[in-house]
Short mmCIF file of N, CA and C and ligand atoms in Angstrom, two decimals:
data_model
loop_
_atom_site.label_atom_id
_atom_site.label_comp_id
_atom_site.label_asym_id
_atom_site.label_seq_id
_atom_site.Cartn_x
_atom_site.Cartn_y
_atom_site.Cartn_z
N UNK A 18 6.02 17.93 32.64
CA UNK A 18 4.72 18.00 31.91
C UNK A 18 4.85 18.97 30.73
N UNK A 19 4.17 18.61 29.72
CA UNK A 19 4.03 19.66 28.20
C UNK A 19 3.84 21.28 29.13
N UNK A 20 4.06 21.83 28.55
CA UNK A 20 4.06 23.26 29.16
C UNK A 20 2.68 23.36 28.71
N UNK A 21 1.62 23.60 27.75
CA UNK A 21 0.35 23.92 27.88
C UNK A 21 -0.04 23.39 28.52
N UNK A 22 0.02 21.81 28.36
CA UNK A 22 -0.78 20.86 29.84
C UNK A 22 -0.70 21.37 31.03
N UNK A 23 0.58 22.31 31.33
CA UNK A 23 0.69 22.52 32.83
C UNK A 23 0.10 24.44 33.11
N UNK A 24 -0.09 24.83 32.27
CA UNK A 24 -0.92 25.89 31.95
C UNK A 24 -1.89 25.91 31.95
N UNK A 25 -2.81 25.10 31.12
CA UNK A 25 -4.19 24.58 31.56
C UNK A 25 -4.78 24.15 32.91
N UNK A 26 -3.60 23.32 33.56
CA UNK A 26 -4.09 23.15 34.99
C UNK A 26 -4.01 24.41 35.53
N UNK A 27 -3.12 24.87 35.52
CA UNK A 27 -2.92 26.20 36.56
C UNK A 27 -4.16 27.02 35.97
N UNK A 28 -4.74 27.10 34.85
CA UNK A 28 -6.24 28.07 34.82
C UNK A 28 -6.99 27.52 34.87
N UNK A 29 -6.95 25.96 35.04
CA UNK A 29 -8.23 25.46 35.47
C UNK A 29 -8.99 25.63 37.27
N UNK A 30 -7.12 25.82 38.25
CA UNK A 30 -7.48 26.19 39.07
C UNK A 30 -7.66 27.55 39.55
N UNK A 31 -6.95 28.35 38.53
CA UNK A 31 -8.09 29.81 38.41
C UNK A 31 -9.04 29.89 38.52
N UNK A 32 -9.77 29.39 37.56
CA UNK A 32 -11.08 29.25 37.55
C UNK A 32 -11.68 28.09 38.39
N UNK A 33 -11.46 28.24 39.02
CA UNK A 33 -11.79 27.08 40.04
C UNK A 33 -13.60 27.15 40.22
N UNK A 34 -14.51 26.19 39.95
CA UNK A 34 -15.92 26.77 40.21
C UNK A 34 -16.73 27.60 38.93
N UNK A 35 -15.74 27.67 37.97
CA UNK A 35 -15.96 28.54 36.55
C UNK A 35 -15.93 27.27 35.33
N UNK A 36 -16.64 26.49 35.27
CA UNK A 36 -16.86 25.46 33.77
C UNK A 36 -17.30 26.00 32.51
N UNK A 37 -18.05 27.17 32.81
CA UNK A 37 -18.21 28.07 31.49
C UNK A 37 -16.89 28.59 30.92
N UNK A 38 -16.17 29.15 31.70
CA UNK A 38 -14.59 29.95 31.51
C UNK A 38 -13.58 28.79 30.89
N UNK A 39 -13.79 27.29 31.80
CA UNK A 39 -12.70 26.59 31.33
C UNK A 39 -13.19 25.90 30.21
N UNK A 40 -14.23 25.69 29.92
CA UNK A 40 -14.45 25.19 28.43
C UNK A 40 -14.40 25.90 27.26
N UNK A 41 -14.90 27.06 27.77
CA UNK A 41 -14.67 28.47 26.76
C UNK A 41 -12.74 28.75 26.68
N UNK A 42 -12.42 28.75 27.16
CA UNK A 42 -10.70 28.96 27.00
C UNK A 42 -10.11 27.70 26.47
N UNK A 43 -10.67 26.46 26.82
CA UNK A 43 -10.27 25.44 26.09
C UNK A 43 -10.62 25.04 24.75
N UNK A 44 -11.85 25.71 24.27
CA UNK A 44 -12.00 25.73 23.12
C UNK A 44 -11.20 26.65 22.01
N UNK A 45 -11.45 28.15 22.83
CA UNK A 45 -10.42 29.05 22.35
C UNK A 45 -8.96 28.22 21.46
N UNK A 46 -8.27 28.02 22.78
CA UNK A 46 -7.18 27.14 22.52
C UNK A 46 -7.37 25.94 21.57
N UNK A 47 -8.10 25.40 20.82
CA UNK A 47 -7.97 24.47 20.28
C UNK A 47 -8.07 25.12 18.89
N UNK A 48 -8.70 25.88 18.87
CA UNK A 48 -8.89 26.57 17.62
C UNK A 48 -7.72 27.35 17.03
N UNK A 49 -7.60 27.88 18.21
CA UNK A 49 -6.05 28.65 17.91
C UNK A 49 -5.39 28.31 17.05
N UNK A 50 -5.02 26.37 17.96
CA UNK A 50 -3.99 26.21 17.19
C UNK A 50 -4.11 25.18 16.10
N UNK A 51 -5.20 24.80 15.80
CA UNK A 51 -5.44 24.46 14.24
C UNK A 51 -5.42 25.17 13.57
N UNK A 52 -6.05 26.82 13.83
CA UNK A 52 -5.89 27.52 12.53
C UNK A 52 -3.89 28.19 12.31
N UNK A 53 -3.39 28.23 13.33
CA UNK A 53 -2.04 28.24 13.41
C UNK A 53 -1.23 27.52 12.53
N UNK A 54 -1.91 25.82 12.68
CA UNK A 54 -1.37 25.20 12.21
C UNK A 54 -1.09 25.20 10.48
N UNK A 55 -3.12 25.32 10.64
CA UNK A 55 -3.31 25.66 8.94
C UNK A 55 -2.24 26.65 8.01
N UNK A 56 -2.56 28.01 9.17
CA UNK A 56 -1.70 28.65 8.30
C UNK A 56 0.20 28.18 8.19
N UNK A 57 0.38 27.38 8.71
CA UNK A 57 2.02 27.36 8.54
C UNK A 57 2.60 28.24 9.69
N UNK A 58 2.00 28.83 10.58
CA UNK A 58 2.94 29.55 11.68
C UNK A 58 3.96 29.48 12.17
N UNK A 59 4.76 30.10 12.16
CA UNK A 59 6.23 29.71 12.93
C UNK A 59 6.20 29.18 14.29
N UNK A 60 6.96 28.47 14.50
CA UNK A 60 6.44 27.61 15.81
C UNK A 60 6.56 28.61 17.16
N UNK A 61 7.81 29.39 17.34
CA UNK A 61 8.13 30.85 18.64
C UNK A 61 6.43 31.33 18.44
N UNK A 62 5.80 31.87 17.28
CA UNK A 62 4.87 32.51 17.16
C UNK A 62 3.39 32.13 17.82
N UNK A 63 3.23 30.38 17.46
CA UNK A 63 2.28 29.47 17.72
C UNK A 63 2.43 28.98 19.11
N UNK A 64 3.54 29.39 19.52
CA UNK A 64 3.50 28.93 21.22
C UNK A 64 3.27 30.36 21.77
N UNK A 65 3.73 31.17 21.74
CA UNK A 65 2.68 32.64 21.93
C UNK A 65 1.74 32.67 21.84
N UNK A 66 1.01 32.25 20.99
CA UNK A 66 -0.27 32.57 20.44
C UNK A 66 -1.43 31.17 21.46
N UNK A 67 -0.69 30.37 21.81
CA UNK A 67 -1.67 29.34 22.57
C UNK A 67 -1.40 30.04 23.70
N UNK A 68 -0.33 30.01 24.12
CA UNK A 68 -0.11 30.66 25.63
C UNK A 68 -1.25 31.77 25.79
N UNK A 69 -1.34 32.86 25.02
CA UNK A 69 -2.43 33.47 24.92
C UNK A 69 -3.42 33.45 25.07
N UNK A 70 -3.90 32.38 24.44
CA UNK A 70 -5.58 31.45 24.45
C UNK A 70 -6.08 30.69 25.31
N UNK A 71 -5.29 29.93 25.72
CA UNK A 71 -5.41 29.56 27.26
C UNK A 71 -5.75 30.57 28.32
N UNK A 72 -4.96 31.77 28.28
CA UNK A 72 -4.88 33.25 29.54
C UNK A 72 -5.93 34.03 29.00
N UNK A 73 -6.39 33.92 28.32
CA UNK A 73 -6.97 35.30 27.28
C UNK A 73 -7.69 36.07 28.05
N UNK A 74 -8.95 35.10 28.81
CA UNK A 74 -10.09 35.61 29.50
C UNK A 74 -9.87 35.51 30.47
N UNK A 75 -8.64 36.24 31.38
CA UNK A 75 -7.83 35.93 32.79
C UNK A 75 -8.43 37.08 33.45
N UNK A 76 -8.82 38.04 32.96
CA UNK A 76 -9.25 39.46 33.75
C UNK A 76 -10.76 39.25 34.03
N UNK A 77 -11.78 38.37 33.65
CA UNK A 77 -13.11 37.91 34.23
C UNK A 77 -13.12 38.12 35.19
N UNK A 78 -12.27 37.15 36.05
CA UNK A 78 -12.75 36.61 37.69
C UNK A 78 -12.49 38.08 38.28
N UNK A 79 -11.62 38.59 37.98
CA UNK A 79 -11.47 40.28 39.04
C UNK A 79 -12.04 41.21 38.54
N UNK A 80 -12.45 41.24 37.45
CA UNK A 80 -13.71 41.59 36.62
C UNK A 80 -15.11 41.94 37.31
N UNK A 81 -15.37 40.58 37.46
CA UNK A 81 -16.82 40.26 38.21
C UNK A 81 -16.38 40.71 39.56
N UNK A 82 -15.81 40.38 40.25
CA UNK A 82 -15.30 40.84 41.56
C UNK A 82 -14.98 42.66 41.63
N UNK A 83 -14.63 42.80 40.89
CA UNK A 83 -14.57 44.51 41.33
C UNK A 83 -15.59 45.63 40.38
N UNK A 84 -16.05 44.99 39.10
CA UNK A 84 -17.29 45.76 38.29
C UNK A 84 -18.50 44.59 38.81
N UNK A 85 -18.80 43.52 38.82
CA UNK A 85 -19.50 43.12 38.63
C UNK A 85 -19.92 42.60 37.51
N UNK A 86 -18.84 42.48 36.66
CA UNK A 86 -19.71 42.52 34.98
C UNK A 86 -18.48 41.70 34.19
N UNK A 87 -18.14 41.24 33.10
CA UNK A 87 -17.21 40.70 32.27
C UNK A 87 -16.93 41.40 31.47
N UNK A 88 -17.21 43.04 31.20
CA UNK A 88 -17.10 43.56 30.31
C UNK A 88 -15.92 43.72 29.13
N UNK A 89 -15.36 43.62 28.16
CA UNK A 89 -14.58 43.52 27.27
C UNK A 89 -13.55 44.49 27.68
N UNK A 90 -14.01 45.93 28.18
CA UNK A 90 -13.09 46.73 28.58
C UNK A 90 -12.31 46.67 30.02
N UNK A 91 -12.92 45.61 30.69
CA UNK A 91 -12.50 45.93 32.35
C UNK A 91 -11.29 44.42 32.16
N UNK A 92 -12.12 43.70 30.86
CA UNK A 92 -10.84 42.73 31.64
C UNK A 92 -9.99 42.60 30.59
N UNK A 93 -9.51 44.10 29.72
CA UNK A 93 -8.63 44.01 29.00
C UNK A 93 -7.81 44.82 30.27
N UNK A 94 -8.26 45.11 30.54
CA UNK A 94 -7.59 45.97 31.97
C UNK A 94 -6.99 44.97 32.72
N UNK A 95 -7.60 44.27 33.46
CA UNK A 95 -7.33 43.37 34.80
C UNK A 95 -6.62 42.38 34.17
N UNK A 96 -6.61 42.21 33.05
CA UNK A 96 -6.32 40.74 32.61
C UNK A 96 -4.62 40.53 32.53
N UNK A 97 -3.59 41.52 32.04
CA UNK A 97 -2.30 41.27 31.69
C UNK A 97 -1.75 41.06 33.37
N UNK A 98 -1.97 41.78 34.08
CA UNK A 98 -1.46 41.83 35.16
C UNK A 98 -1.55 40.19 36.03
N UNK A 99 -2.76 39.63 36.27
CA UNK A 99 -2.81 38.57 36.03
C UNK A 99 -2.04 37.30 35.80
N UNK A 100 -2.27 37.45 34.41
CA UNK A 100 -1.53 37.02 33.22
C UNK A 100 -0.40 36.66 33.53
N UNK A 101 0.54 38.01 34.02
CA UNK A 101 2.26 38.30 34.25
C UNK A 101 2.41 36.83 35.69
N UNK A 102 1.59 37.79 36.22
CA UNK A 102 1.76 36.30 37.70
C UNK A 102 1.73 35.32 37.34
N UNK A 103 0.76 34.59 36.57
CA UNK A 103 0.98 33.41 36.05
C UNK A 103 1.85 32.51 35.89
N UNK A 104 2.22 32.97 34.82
CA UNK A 104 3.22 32.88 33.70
C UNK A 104 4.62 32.87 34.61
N UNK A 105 5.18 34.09 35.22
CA UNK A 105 5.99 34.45 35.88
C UNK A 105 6.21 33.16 37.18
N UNK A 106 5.00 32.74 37.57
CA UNK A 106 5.10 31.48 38.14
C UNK A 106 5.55 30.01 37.55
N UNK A 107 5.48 30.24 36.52
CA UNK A 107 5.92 28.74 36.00
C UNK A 107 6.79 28.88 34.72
N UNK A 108 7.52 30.09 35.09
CA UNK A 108 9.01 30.47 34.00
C UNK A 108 9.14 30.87 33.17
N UNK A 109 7.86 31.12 32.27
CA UNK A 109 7.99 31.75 30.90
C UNK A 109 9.01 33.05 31.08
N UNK A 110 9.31 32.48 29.69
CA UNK A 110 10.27 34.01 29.53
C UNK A 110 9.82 35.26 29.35
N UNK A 111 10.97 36.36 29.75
CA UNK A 111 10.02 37.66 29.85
C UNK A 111 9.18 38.16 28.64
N UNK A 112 10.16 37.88 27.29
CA UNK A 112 9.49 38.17 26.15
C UNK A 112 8.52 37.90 25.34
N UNK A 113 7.92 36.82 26.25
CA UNK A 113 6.79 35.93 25.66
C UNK A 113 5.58 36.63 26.54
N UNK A 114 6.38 37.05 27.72
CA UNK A 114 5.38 37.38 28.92
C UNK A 114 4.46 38.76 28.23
N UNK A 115 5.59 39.26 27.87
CA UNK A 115 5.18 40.85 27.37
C UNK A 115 4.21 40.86 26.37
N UNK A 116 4.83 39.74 25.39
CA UNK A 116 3.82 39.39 24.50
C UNK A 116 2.32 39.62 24.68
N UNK A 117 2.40 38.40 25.52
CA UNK A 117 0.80 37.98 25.75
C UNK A 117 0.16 38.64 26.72
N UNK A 118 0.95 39.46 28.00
CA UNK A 118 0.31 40.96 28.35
C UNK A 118 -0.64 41.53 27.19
N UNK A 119 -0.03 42.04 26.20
CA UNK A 119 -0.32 42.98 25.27
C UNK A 119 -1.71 41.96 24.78
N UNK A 120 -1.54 40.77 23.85
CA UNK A 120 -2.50 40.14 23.79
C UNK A 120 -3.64 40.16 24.28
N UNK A 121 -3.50 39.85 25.95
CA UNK A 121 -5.14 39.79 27.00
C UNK A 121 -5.42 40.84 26.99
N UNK A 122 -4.09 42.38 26.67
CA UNK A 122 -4.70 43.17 26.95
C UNK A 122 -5.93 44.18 25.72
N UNK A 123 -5.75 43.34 24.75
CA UNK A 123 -6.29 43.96 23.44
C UNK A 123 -7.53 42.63 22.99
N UNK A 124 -7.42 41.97 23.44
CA UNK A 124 -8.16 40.76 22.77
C UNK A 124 -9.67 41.00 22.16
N UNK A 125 -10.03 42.23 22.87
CA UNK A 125 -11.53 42.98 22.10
C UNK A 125 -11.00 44.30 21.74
N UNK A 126 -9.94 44.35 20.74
CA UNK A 126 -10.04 45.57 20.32
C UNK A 126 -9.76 44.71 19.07
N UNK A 127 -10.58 45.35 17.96
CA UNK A 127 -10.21 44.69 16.46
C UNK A 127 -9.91 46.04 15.01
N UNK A 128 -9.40 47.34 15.92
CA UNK A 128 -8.81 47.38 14.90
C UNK A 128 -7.46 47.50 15.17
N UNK A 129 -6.74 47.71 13.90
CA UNK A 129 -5.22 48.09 14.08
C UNK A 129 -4.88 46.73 14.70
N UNK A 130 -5.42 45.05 14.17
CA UNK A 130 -4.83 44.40 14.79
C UNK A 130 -3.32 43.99 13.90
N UNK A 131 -2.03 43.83 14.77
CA UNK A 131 -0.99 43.20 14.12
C UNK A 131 -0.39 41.90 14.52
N UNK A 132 0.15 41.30 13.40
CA UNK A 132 1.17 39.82 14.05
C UNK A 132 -0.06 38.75 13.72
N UNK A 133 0.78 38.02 13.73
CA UNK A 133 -0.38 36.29 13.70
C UNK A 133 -1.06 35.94 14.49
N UNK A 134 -0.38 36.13 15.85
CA UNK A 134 -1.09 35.81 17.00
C UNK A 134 -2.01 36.49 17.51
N UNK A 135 -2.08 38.01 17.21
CA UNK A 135 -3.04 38.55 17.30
C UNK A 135 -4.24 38.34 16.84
N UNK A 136 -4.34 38.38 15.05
CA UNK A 136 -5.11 38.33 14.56
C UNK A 136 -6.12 36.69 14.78
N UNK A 137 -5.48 36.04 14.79
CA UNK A 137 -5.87 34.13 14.78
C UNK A 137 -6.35 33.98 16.43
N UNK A 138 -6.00 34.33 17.41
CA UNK A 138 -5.85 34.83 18.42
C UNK A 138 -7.86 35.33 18.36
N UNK A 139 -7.88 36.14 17.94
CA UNK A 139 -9.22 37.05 17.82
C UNK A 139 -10.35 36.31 17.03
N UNK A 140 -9.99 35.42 15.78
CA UNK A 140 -10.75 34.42 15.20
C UNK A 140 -10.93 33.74 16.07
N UNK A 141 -9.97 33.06 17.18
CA UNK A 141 -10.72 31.75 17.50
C UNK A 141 -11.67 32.16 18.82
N UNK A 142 -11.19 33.48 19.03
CA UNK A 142 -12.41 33.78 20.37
C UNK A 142 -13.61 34.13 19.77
N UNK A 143 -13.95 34.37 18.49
CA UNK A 143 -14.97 34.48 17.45
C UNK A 143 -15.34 33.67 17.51
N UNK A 144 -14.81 32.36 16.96
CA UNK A 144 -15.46 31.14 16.10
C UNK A 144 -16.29 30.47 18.08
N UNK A 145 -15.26 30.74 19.20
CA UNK A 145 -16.12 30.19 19.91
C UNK A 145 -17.67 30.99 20.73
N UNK A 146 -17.33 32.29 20.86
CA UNK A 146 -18.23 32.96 20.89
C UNK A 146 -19.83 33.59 20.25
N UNK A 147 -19.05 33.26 18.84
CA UNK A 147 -20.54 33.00 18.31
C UNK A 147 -21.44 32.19 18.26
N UNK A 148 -20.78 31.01 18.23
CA UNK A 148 -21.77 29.80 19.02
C UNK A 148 -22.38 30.26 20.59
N UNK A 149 -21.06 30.66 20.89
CA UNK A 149 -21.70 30.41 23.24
C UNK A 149 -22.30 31.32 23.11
N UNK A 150 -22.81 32.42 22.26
CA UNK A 150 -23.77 33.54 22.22
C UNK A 150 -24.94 33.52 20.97
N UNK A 151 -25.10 32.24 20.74
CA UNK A 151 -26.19 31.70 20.03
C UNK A 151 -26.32 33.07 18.86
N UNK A 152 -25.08 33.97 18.16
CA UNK A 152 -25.75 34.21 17.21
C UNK A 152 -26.13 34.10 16.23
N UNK A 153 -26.91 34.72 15.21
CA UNK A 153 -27.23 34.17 13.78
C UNK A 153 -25.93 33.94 12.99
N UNK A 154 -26.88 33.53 11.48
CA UNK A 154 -26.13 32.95 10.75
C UNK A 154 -25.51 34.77 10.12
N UNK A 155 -26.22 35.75 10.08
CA UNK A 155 -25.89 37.12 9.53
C UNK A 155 -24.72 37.43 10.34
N UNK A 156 -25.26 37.56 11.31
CA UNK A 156 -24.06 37.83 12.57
C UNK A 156 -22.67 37.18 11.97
N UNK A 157 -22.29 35.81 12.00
CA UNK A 157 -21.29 35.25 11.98
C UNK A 157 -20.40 35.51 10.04
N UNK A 158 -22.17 35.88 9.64
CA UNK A 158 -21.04 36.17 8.03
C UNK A 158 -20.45 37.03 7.98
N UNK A 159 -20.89 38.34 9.00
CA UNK A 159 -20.71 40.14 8.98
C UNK A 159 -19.03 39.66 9.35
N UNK A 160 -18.81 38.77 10.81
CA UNK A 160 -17.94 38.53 11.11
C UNK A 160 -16.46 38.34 10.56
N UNK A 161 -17.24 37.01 10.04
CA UNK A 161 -16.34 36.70 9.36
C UNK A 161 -15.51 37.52 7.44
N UNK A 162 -16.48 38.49 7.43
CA UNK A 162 -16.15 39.33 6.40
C UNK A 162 -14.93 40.20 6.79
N UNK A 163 -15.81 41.30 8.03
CA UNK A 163 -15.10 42.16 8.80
C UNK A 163 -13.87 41.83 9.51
N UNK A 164 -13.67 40.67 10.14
CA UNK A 164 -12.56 40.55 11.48
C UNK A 164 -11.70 39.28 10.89
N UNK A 165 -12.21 37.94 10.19
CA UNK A 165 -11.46 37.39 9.79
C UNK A 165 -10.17 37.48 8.62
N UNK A 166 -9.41 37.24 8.69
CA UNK A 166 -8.16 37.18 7.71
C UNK A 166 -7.50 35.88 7.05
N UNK A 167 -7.91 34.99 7.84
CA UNK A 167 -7.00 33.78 7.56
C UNK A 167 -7.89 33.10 6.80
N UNK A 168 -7.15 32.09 6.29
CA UNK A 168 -7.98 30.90 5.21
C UNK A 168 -8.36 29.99 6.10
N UNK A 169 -7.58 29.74 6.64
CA UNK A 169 -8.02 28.54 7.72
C UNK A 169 -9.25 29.30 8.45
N UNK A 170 -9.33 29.98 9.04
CA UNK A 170 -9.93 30.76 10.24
C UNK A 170 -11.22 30.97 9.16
N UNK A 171 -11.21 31.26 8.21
CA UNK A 171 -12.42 31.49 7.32
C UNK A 171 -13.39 30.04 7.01
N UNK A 172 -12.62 29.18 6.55
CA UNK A 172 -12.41 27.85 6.04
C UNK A 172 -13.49 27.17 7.34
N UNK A 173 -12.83 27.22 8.56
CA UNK A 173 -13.68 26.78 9.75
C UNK A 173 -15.00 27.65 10.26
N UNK A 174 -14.76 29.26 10.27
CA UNK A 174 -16.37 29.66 10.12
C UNK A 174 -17.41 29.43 9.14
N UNK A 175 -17.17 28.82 7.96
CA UNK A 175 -18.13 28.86 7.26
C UNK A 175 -18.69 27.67 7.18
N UNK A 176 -17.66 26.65 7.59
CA UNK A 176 -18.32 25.35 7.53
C UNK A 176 -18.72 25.14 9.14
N UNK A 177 -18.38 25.23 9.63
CA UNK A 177 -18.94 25.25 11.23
C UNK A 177 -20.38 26.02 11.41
N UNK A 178 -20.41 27.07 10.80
CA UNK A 178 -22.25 27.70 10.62
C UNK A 178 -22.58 27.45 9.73
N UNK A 179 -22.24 26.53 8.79
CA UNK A 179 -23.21 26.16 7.41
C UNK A 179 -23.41 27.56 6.68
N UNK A 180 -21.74 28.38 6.20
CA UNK A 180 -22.75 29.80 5.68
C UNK A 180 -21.87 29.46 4.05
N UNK A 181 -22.79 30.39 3.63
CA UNK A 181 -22.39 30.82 2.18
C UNK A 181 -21.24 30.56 2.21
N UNK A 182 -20.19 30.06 1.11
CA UNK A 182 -18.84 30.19 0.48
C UNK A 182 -18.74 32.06 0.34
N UNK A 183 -17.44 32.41 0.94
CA UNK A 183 -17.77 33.82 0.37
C UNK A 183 -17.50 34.23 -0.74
N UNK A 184 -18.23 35.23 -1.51
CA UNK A 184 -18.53 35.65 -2.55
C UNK A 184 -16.93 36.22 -3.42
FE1 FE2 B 202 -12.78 34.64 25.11
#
């Protein structure tokens, strides 16, 4: 099987009982990797960077289970560890592993972000979050001023919320 295909199953049965989580990570992932694509990404980079998007929001379920809460900080915590099992279950290599540790483990921290995958990585949990959190159209421009970088990643927030061309 395609290695994401068989990644996706394995967090779909993570989330087993979670349709908010697996549509939200599957969207993630789709975004990812169009704007990946857009930009020309190196392909080592763009398979990191999905692997990522798929796992991203892996620290939730033990999250809710030991805070009670999804908070940004608990499951940058819970989440690499996770993650490692995963992954480590179905062969990824170590250096990819480490990778995307680091990834789940930063995925709400936006500054000092580095690398492609990071940054594109953080757009597409944007572009889906501001929708699944119904915010405004201000909200998503601040956003996309502040946190976005890419053309592509810009290109799709603005036409996806109907906002201003930016200035
Ligand atoms: Fe997310």
């Amino acid at each position: 099987m395609d290695k994401n295909a068989e990644l996706i199953r394995a967090m779909i049965r993570y989330d087993t009982g979670m349709p908010k989580q697996i549509q939200h990570f599957l969207k993630v992932y789709e975004f990812a990797h169009l704007i990946a694509v857009g930009e020309g990404i190196r392909e080592q980079t763009r398979q990191t960077l999905e692997t990522a998007a798929i796992v991203h929001d892996i620290g939730i379920r033990n999250s809710l289970k030991m805070y009670g809460d999804s908070d940004g900080k608990h499951q940058e915590q819970l989440g690499p560890e996770e993650a490692r099992t995963l992954l480590q279950n179905l062969g990824y290599p170590e250096v990819q592993i480490r990778r995307v540790e680091f990834l789940v483990g930063h995925h709400h921290t936006y500054t000092d972000i580095e690398g492609d995958d990071y940054q594109i990585l953080v757009e597409a949990d944007f572009l889906v979050n501001l929708y699944e959190d119904g915010e405004s159209e201000k909200a998503a421009e601040a956003v996309r001023e502040k946190i976005f970088r890419t053309k592509t990643g810009k290109d799709i927030c603005t036409r996806m919320f109907g906002l201003k061309p930016e200035a």
